[in-house]
CSV table of C-alpha atoms in Angstrom, one decimal:
chain,number,residue,atom,x,y,z
H,1,MET,CA,78.7,208.0,83.8
H,2,PHE,CA,75.8,205.7,84.8
H,3,ARG,CA,74.1,206.3,81.6
H,4,ASN,CA,77.2,205.3,79.6
H,5,THR,CA,77.4,202.0,81.4
H,6,VAL,CA,73.8,201.2,80.7
H,7,VAL,CA,74.3,201.9,77.0
H,8,VAL,CA,77.3,199.5,76.9
H,9,LEU,CA,75.3,196.7,78.5
H,10,ILE,CA,72.4,197.2,76.2
H,11,LEU,CA,74.7,197.0,73.2
H,12,ALA,CA,76.4,193.8,74.4
H,13,GLY,CA,73.0,192.2,74.9
H,14,LEU,CA,71.9,193.0,71.5
H,15,SER,CA,75.1,191.7,70.0
H,16,GLY,CA,74.7,188.4,71.8
H,17,LEU,CA,71.1,188.1,70.6
H,18,VAL,CA,72.0,188.8,67.0
H,19,GLY,CA,74.8,186.2,67.2
H,20,TRP,CA,72.5,183.5,68.6
H,21,LEU,CA,70.0,184.1,65.8
H,22,LEU,CA,72.5,184.0,63.0
H,23,TRP,CA,74.6,180.8,64.3
H,24,PRO,CA,73.8,177.7,62.1
H,25,ALA,CA,72.0,174.8,63.7
H,26,ASP,CA,74.0,171.7,64.8
H,27,SER,CA,74.6,168.9,62.2
H,28,PRO,CA,72.3,165.9,62.6
H,29,GLU,CA,75.4,163.7,63.0
H,30,ALA,CA,76.6,165.8,65.9
H,31,SER,CA,73.4,165.7,67.9
H,32,PRO,CA,72.2,162.5,69.4
H,33,GLU,CA,68.6,163.8,69.4
H,34,THR,CA,68.6,164.0,65.6
H,35,VAL,CA,70.4,160.6,64.8
H,36,ALA,CA,68.1,158.5,62.8
H,37,VAL,CA,68.2,154.8,63.9
H,38,ALA,CA,67.4,152.4,61.0
H,39,ALA,CA,65.0,149.8,61.9
H,40,PRO,CA,66.4,146.2,61.6
H,41,GLU,CA,65.4,144.4,58.5
H,42,PRO,CA,63.2,141.4,59.3
H,43,GLN,CA,65.2,138.1,59.3
H,44,ALA,CA,63.8,135.0,57.7
H,45,ALA,CA,63.1,132.2,60.1
H,46,PRO,CA,65.8,129.5,59.9
H,47,GLU,CA,64.7,126.5,58.0
H,48,PRO,CA,64.5,123.4,60.2
H,49,GLN,CA,67.6,121.2,59.9
H,50,ALA,CA,67.0,117.7,58.5
H,51,ALA,CA,68.1,114.9,60.8
H,52,PRO,CA,71.4,113.3,59.5
H,53,GLU,CA,70.9,110.1,57.7
H,54,PRO,CA,72.4,107.1,59.4
H,55,PRO,CA,75.6,105.7,57.7
H,56,VAL,CA,74.8,103.1,55.2
H,57,GLU,CA,75.9,99.7,56.5
H,58,PRO,CA,77.8,97.6,54.0
H,59,PRO,CA,76.0,94.5,53.1
H,60,PRO,CA,77.0,91.5,55.3
H,61,LEU,CA,79.7,89.2,54.0
H,62,ARG,CA,79.2,85.5,53.8
H,63,THR,CA,82.2,83.5,55.0
H,64,GLU,CA,83.1,79.9,54.5
H,65,GLN,CA,86.0,77.7,55.7
H,66,ILE,CA,87.9,75.4,53.4
H,67,GLU,CA,90.1,72.7,54.9
H,68,ILE,CA,93.5,72.0,53.3
H,69,ARG,CA,93.7,68.4,52.3
H,70,ARG,CA,96.7,66.1,51.9
H,71,ARG,CA,99.0,67.2,49.0
H,72,ASP,CA,96.9,70.4,48.7
H,73,THR,CA,98.2,73.9,47.8
H,74,ILE,CA,96.1,77.0,48.6
H,75,SER,CA,95.5,77.4,44.9
H,76,ALA,CA,94.2,73.8,44.6
H,77,ALA,CA,91.9,74.3,47.6
H,78,LEU,CA,90.5,77.5,46.1
H,79,ILE,CA,89.9,75.9,42.7
H,80,ARG,CA,88.1,73.1,44.4
H,81,SER,CA,85.8,75.7,45.9
H,82,GLU,CA,84.9,77.0,42.4
H,83,VAL,CA,87.3,79.9,42.3
H,84,PRO,CA,88.6,80.4,38.7
H,85,ALA,CA,92.2,79.1,38.3
H,86,GLY,CA,93.6,82.5,37.3
H,87,THR,CA,92.0,84.1,40.4
H,88,ALA,CA,93.2,81.3,42.6
H,89,HIS,CA,96.8,81.8,41.5
H,90,GLU,CA,96.6,85.6,41.9
H,91,ILE,CA,95.3,85.1,45.5
H,92,SER,CA,98.1,82.6,46.2
H,93,ARG,CA,100.7,85.1,44.9
H,94,ALA,CA,99.3,87.9,47.0
H,95,LEU,CA,99.4,85.8,50.2
H,96,ARG,CA,103.0,84.8,49.4
H,97,ASP,CA,104.0,88.4,48.7
H,98,ALA,CA,102.6,89.3,52.2
H,99,GLY,CA,104.9,86.8,53.7
H,100,ALA,CA,103.0,83.5,53.9
H,101,ASP,CA,105.2,80.5,53.5
H,102,MET,CA,103.3,78.5,51.0
H,103,ARG,CA,105.6,75.5,51.3
H,104,ARG,CA,104.5,75.0,54.9
H,105,VAL,CA,100.8,74.8,54.3
H,106,ARG,CA,99.7,71.6,56.2
H,107,PRO,CA,96.7,69.3,55.9
H,108,GLY,CA,94.0,70.3,58.4
H,109,GLU,CA,94.7,74.0,58.2
H,110,THR,CA,91.9,76.2,56.9
H,111,ILE,CA,91.3,79.1,54.5
H,112,GLU,CA,88.5,81.6,55.0
H,113,LEU,CA,86.7,82.9,52.0
H,114,SER,CA,84.5,86.1,52.2
H,115,ARG,CA,81.9,86.8,49.6
H,116,ASN,CA,79.2,89.5,49.2
H,117,VAL,CA,75.5,88.8,48.9
H,118,GLY,CA,76.0,88.4,45.2
H,119,GLY,CA,78.6,85.7,45.7
H,120,GLN,CA,81.5,87.8,44.5
H,121,LEU,CA,84.8,86.8,46.3
H,122,LEU,CA,86.2,89.8,48.1
H,123,ALA,CA,88.8,88.4,50.5
H,124,VAL,CA,90.7,85.2,51.3
H,125,ALA,CA,92.4,84.7,54.7
H,126,TYR,CA,95.0,82.2,55.8
H,127,ALA,CA,96.2,81.9,59.4
H,128,PRO,CA,99.0,79.3,59.9
H,129,ASP,CA,98.9,79.8,63.7
H,130,ALA,CA,97.3,82.0,66.3
H,131,TRP,CA,99.9,84.7,66.0
H,132,GLN,CA,99.9,85.7,62.3
H,133,ARG,CA,97.2,86.1,59.7
H,134,PHE,CA,97.6,86.7,55.9
H,135,GLU,CA,94.7,88.1,53.9
H,136,ALA,CA,94.4,88.7,50.1
H,137,GLN,CA,91.9,91.5,49.4
H,138,ALA,CA,90.3,92.4,46.0
H,139,ASP,CA,90.8,96.0,45.1
H,140,GLY,CA,89.4,96.3,41.6
H,141,ASP,CA,92.7,96.0,39.9
H,142,GLY,CA,93.7,92.6,41.3
H,143,TRP,CA,94.6,91.2,44.7
H,144,ASN,CA,96.7,92.8,47.5
H,145,GLY,CA,98.1,90.8,50.4
H,146,VAL,CA,98.1,92.1,54.0
H,147,ARG,CA,99.9,90.6,57.0
H,148,SER,CA,98.8,91.1,60.6
H,149,GLU,CA,100.4,89.8,63.7
H,150,ARG,CA,99.2,89.3,67.3
H,151,GLU,CA,101.5,89.4,70.3
H,152,PRO,CA,101.1,86.4,72.6
H,153,GLU,CA,100.2,86.9,76.2
H,154,ILE,CA,103.0,85.2,78.2
H,155,ARG,CA,102.0,83.7,81.6
H,156,LEU,CA,103.6,81.5,84.2
H,157,GLU,CA,101.1,78.9,85.3
H,158,LEU,CA,101.3,76.2,88.0
H,159,ARG,CA,100.4,72.7,87.1
H,160,HIS,CA,100.4,69.9,89.7
H,161,GLY,CA,99.0,66.5,90.3
H,162,ALA,CA,99.4,62.9,91.5
H,163,ILE,CA,99.7,59.6,89.6
H,164,GLU,CA,96.9,57.1,90.2
H,165,ASN,CA,97.6,54.6,87.4
H,166,SER,CA,100.1,56.3,85.1
H,167,LEU,CA,101.5,59.7,84.2
H,168,TRP,CA,99.0,59.8,81.3
H,169,ASP,CA,96.3,60.4,83.9
H,170,ALA,CA,97.5,64.0,84.1
H,171,VAL,CA,96.7,64.4,80.4
H,172,GLN,CA,93.3,62.8,80.6
H,173,ASP,CA,92.1,65.0,83.5
H,174,GLY,CA,93.4,68.2,81.7
H,175,THR,CA,96.2,69.0,84.1
H,176,LEU,CA,98.8,68.7,81.4
H,177,THR,CA,98.8,68.7,77.6
H,178,PRO,CA,100.5,65.9,75.8
H,179,ALA,CA,103.3,68.3,74.9
H,180,MET,CA,103.8,69.3,78.6
H,181,LEU,CA,103.9,65.6,79.5
H,182,LEU,CA,106.6,64.9,77.0
H,183,ASP,CA,108.7,67.9,78.2
H,184,LEU,CA,108.4,66.7,81.8
H,185,VAL,CA,109.7,63.2,80.7
H,186,ARG,CA,112.5,64.8,78.7
H,187,ILE,CA,113.7,66.9,81.7
H,188,PHE,CA,114.2,63.9,84.0
H,189,GLU,CA,114.8,61.1,81.5
H,190,SER,CA,118.5,60.8,82.4
H,191,GLU,CA,117.6,60.7,86.1
H,192,PHE,CA,114.4,58.7,86.2
H,193,ASP,CA,112.8,56.0,84.1
H,194,PHE,CA,109.2,56.9,83.8
H,195,SER,CA,108.3,53.7,82.1
H,196,ALA,CA,109.7,51.4,84.7
H,197,ASP,CA,109.9,53.5,88.0
H,198,ALA,CA,106.8,55.7,88.0
H,199,ARG,CA,104.2,54.4,90.5
H,200,PRO,CA,100.8,55.4,92.0
H,201,GLY,CA,101.2,58.2,94.5
H,202,ASP,CA,104.1,59.9,92.7
H,203,ARG,CA,103.5,63.7,92.5
H,204,PHE,CA,104.6,66.4,90.1
H,205,ARG,CA,104.5,70.2,90.1
H,206,LEU,CA,105.5,72.5,87.3
H,207,LEU,CA,105.8,76.2,86.5
H,208,VAL,CA,104.9,76.3,82.8
H,209,GLN,CA,105.3,79.3,80.5
H,210,THR,CA,102.1,79.5,78.4
H,211,ARG,CA,101.1,81.6,75.5
H,212,SER,CA,97.5,82.9,75.1
H,213,ALA,CA,95.6,84.9,72.6
H,214,ASP,CA,92.9,87.2,73.9
H,215,GLY,CA,92.9,85.3,77.2
H,216,VAL,CA,92.4,81.9,75.5
H,217,PHE,CA,95.2,79.4,76.0
H,218,VAL,CA,96.9,78.4,72.8
H,219,GLU,CA,100.0,76.5,73.7
H,220,HIS,CA,102.6,76.0,76.3
H,221,ASP,CA,106.0,77.5,75.6
H,222,ARG,CA,108.3,75.6,78.0
H,223,ILE,CA,108.6,74.3,81.5
H,224,VAL,CA,110.5,76.9,83.6
H,225,ALA,CA,110.7,74.8,86.8
H,226,ALA,CA,109.7,71.2,87.6
H,227,GLN,CA,109.7,68.8,90.6
H,228,TYR,CA,108.9,65.1,90.6
H,229,LEU,CA,108.4,63.4,93.9
H,230,SER,CA,108.7,59.6,94.1
H,231,ASP,CA,109.3,57.2,96.9
H,232,GLY,CA,110.6,59.9,99.2
H,233,HIS,CA,112.9,61.5,96.7
H,234,THR,CA,112.4,64.8,94.9
H,235,LEU,CA,113.9,65.6,91.5
H,236,THR,CA,114.2,69.2,90.7
H,237,GLY,CA,114.7,70.8,87.3
H,238,ILE,CA,115.3,74.5,86.7
H,239,GLY,CA,115.3,76.0,83.2
H,240,PHE,CA,118.1,78.4,82.3
H,241,ASP,CA,119.4,79.9,79.2
H,242,VAL,CA,123.1,79.5,78.6
H,243,ALA,CA,124.6,81.1,75.4
H,244,GLY,CA,121.2,81.1,73.7
H,245,ARG,CA,120.4,77.4,74.6
H,246,PHE,CA,117.6,76.7,77.1
H,247,SER,CA,118.4,73.6,79.2
H,248,HIS,CA,117.4,72.2,82.6
H,249,TYR,CA,119.7,71.8,85.6
H,250,ASP,CA,119.3,70.6,89.2
H,251,SER,CA,119.0,73.1,92.0
H,252,GLU,CA,122.9,73.2,92.3
H,253,GLY,CA,123.4,74.0,88.6
H,254,ARG,CA,124.4,70.5,87.5
H,255,SER,CA,123.1,69.5,84.0
H,256,LEU,CA,120.1,67.1,83.9
H,257,ARG,CA,121.0,66.2,80.3
H,258,LYS,CA,123.4,63.3,80.9
H,259,THR,CA,125.6,61.9,78.1
H,260,PHE,CA,123.5,58.7,78.2
H,261,LEU,CA,119.7,58.3,78.6
H,262,ARG,CA,118.3,55.8,81.1
H,263,SER,CA,116.5,53.8,78.4
H,264,PRO,CA,116.6,53.6,74.6
H,265,LEU,CA,112.8,53.4,74.0
H,266,GLN,CA,109.3,53.7,75.5
H,267,PHE,CA,108.5,50.3,76.7
H,268,THR,CA,105.9,48.3,78.7
H,269,ARG,CA,108.2,46.5,81.1
H,270,ILE,CA,111.7,45.1,81.7
H,271,SER,CA,111.4,41.4,80.8
H,272,SER,CA,114.9,40.4,81.8
H,273,GLY,CA,117.7,42.2,83.7
H,274,PHE,CA,121.4,42.2,83.6
H,275,THR,CA,122.8,39.0,85.2
H,276,HIS,CA,125.7,36.6,84.8
H,277,ARG,CA,123.5,33.6,85.4
H,278,ARG,CA,120.2,33.3,83.6
H,279,PRO,CA,118.4,30.2,82.1
H,280,HIS,CA,118.4,30.7,78.4
H,281,PRO,CA,114.8,30.4,77.0
H,282,ILE,CA,115.9,28.9,73.7
H,283,LEU,CA,119.4,27.4,74.0
H,284,GLY,CA,118.8,26.0,77.5
H,285,GLY,CA,121.3,26.0,80.3
H,286,VAL,CA,122.5,28.8,82.5
H,287,ARG,CA,124.2,31.6,80.6
H,288,PRO,CA,125.2,35.2,81.3
H,289,HIS,CA,122.6,37.8,80.1
H,290,LEU,CA,124.7,41.0,80.0
H,291,ALA,CA,121.8,43.1,78.7
H,292,ILE,CA,118.5,44.6,79.6
H,293,ASP,CA,115.5,43.2,77.8
H,294,TYR,CA,112.7,45.7,77.2
H,295,ALA,CA,109.3,44.3,76.3
H,296,ALA,CA,107.6,46.5,73.7
H,297,PRO,CA,105.3,46.0,70.7
H,298,THR,CA,106.9,45.3,67.3
H,299,GLY,CA,107.6,48.6,65.5
H,300,THR,CA,108.2,50.7,68.7
H,301,PRO,CA,110.9,53.3,67.8
H,302,VAL,CA,114.4,52.7,69.4
H,303,TRP,CA,116.6,55.7,69.8
H,304,ALA,CA,120.3,56.3,70.5
H,305,VAL,CA,121.0,56.8,74.2
H,306,ALA,CA,123.9,59.2,73.4
H,307,ASP,CA,125.6,61.0,70.6
H,308,GLY,CA,127.8,58.7,68.6
H,309,THR,CA,128.8,57.0,65.3
H,310,VAL,CA,127.2,53.9,63.7
H,311,ARG,CA,129.7,51.0,63.7
H,312,PHE,CA,127.3,48.2,62.5
H,313,ALA,CA,123.8,48.1,61.1
H,314,ALA,CA,122.8,44.6,59.7
H,315,ARG,CA,121.9,41.1,60.7
H,316,SER,CA,124.2,39.5,63.3
H,317,GLY,CA,123.4,35.8,63.9
H,318,GLY,CA,121.4,35.2,67.0
H,319,ASN,CA,121.2,38.9,67.7
H,320,GLY,CA,119.0,39.3,64.7
H,321,ILE,CA,119.0,42.8,63.1
H,322,GLN,CA,121.5,44.8,65.2
H,323,VAL,CA,122.7,48.4,65.4
H,324,ARG,CA,125.9,49.1,67.2
H,325,LEU,CA,127.0,52.6,68.1
H,326,ARG,CA,130.4,54.0,69.4
H,327,HIS,CA,130.4,56.8,71.9
H,328,ARG,CA,132.9,59.0,73.8
H,329,ALA,CA,134.9,57.7,76.8
H,330,GLY,CA,135.2,54.2,75.4
H,331,TYR,CA,131.4,53.3,75.4
H,332,GLU,CA,129.6,51.2,72.9
H,333,THR,CA,125.9,50.4,72.8
H,334,TYR,CA,124.1,47.4,71.2
H,335,TYR,CA,120.5,47.2,70.0
H,336,ASN,CA,119.4,43.7,69.1
H,337,HIS,CA,116.4,41.8,67.6
H,338,LEU,CA,115.2,44.8,65.7
H,339,SER,CA,112.5,44.4,63.0
H,340,ARG,CA,114.3,46.9,60.8
H,341,VAL,CA,116.9,49.7,60.8
H,342,ALA,CA,115.9,53.3,60.5
H,343,ARG,CA,116.6,55.2,57.3
H,344,GLY,CA,120.1,56.7,57.1
H,345,ILE,CA,121.5,54.4,59.8
H,346,ARG,CA,124.7,52.9,58.2
H,347,PRO,CA,128.3,52.4,59.2
H,348,GLY,CA,130.1,55.8,59.7
H,349,ALA,CA,126.9,57.8,60.1
H,350,ARG,CA,126.7,60.3,63.0
H,351,VAL,CA,123.7,60.1,65.3
H,352,SER,CA,122.5,62.3,68.0
H,353,GLN,CA,121.0,61.5,71.4
H,354,LYS,CA,117.4,60.3,71.0
H,355,GLN,CA,117.6,59.9,67.3
H,356,VAL,CA,115.6,56.9,66.1
H,357,ILE,CA,118.0,54.2,64.9
H,358,GLY,CA,115.6,51.2,64.5
H,359,TYR,CA,112.4,49.5,65.5
H,360,VAL,CA,111.6,46.8,68.0
H,361,GLY,CA,111.2,43.3,66.5
H,362,SER,CA,111.8,39.6,67.2
H,363,THR,CA,114.6,38.7,64.8
H,364,GLY,CA,117.4,36.2,65.7
H,365,LEU,CA,117.1,34.0,68.8
H,366,SER,CA,114.0,35.7,70.3
H,367,THR,CA,110.9,34.4,71.9
H,368,GLY,CA,108.8,37.6,71.3
H,369,PRO,CA,109.0,41.3,70.4
H,370,HIS,CA,111.5,43.0,72.7
H,371,LEU,CA,114.8,45.0,72.6
H,372,ASP,CA,118.0,43.4,73.8
H,373,TYR,CA,120.0,46.5,74.9
H,374,ARG,CA,123.7,46.3,75.9
H,375,VAL,CA,126.4,48.7,77.0
H,376,ALA,CA,130.1,48.0,76.8
H,377,LYS,CA,132.9,50.1,78.3
H,378,HIS,CA,136.4,49.6,76.9
H,379,GLY,CA,135.2,46.2,75.6
H,380,ARG,CA,133.6,45.0,78.8
H,381,PHE,CA,129.8,44.8,79.2
H,382,VAL,CA,128.4,46.9,82.1
H,383,ASN,CA,124.9,47.1,83.6
H,384,PRO,CA,123.2,50.1,81.9
H,385,LEU,CA,120.9,50.7,85.0
H,386,SER,CA,123.8,51.0,87.5
H,387,GLU,CA,126.5,52.6,85.4
H,388,LYS,CA,127.5,56.2,86.3
H,389,PHE,CA,127.6,58.0,83.0
H,390,LEU,CA,129.3,61.3,82.5
H,391,PRO,CA,127.1,64.3,83.3
H,392,GLY,CA,126.5,67.2,80.9
H,393,GLU,CA,128.1,70.6,81.2
H,394,PRO,CA,127.1,72.5,84.4
H,395,ILE,CA,126.1,76.1,84.7
H,396,PRO,CA,129.2,78.3,83.8
H,397,LYS,CA,130.8,80.0,86.7
H,398,ALA,CA,130.0,83.4,85.3
H,399,SER,CA,126.2,82.6,85.4
H,400,ARG,CA,126.2,80.5,88.6
H,401,GLU,CA,125.2,83.3,91.1
H,402,GLN,CA,122.3,84.4,88.8
H,403,PHE,CA,121.2,80.8,88.3
H,404,LEU,CA,121.2,80.0,92.1
H,405,ALA,CA,119.1,83.1,92.9
H,406,GLN,CA,116.6,82.2,90.1
H,407,ALA,CA,116.5,78.6,91.2
H,408,ARG,CA,115.7,79.5,94.9
H,409,THR,CA,112.9,81.8,93.7
H,410,LEU,CA,111.3,79.3,91.5
H,411,VAL,CA,111.5,76.4,94.0
H,412,GLU,CA,110.0,78.6,96.7
H,413,ARG,CA,107.1,79.4,94.4
H,414,LEU,CA,106.5,75.7,93.5
H,415,GLN,CA,106.4,74.7,97.1
H,416,GLU,CA,104.3,77.6,98.3
H,417,GLU,CA,101.7,77.2,95.5
H,418,ALA,CA,101.7,73.4,95.5
H,419,PRO,CA,102.9,72.3,98.9
H,420,ALA,CA,103.7,68.7,99.7
H,421,GLY,CA,100.7,66.4,99.4
H,422,ASN,CA,99.3,68.4,96.5
């Protein structure tokens, strides 16, 4: 039995040995020891990158300014600057196509010409104001127009000062521009006669809406609030828009635009007042002088104190050249001793308040240049300086609450930023 077992074990061992000798070797792909690793091919060293060339700057342009002369067109100004006539007309057409109003070109405005170093004209620019610019550019096939616009910077600025000699001092010291001064006078001209009543020590304070471009003042837009302090009295004007019309009212909403102005011209002094007994300088004796005489240089414009209709415009004996106007509520005004009548002033013509109707002179019975100004009510002469004329339209009821709130805010700002004495 033992012998049989040994034989079996020997046979099994021999079978295993034979199987091992006859079994094929492992595939190279299956054995990690036999995997051939290919050596990496040598890489060429990267060539050094050339530094990028700086962008080529276009050659600088040479610019010149041409001033528009009287009776000039843009084409004429260009031709005067040696631009061929055909090119000048093409440029003018391109600017017009871009929106430029060629009919409103004014003397003193400028055109900018840009040329390359060879003298070739490349662009022409025209800026009628600080807010818009028109440019014609050469593109090889002709000229193309381009329009650009700049939004104004709106600010509310305080301006205040005191009168030393006259209100013009505020312009000379730079506090006000001439346009601001004229607007201030217009606001209160129905309440205060700046020519006759302004005096040293009077003060003013304004909140002015200004328009600037890139931080540089260009122009004033309008006066939003104003106060004028004279002889212990304070006049207040608040700007407010009613139905698209911007007007000024007092702090209670009453219109400052009266139906009649205080005076019909800018004058130097009142040379004679309204009286029933005055020695006549030419005829002698004591006679009524139912007028106000305003001394002013010959040629000073005289304007209508109110809307009305021309009744007379010609010579009238001792009154010299006279204009007579009819107004509402039974009023008539007389303007005597004129040097001449303004164009278009003839019987039946309609005139508006502050429209020029004639010019100061010394015609008729006159000792020197002045305006003899009279006002009649229902045929009876009244004193223009003491007559209580009809006021303008007040703030509508629907807007009154909004106006009063705005007025309080603006007056408080005026008084805080420019207190009394400043």
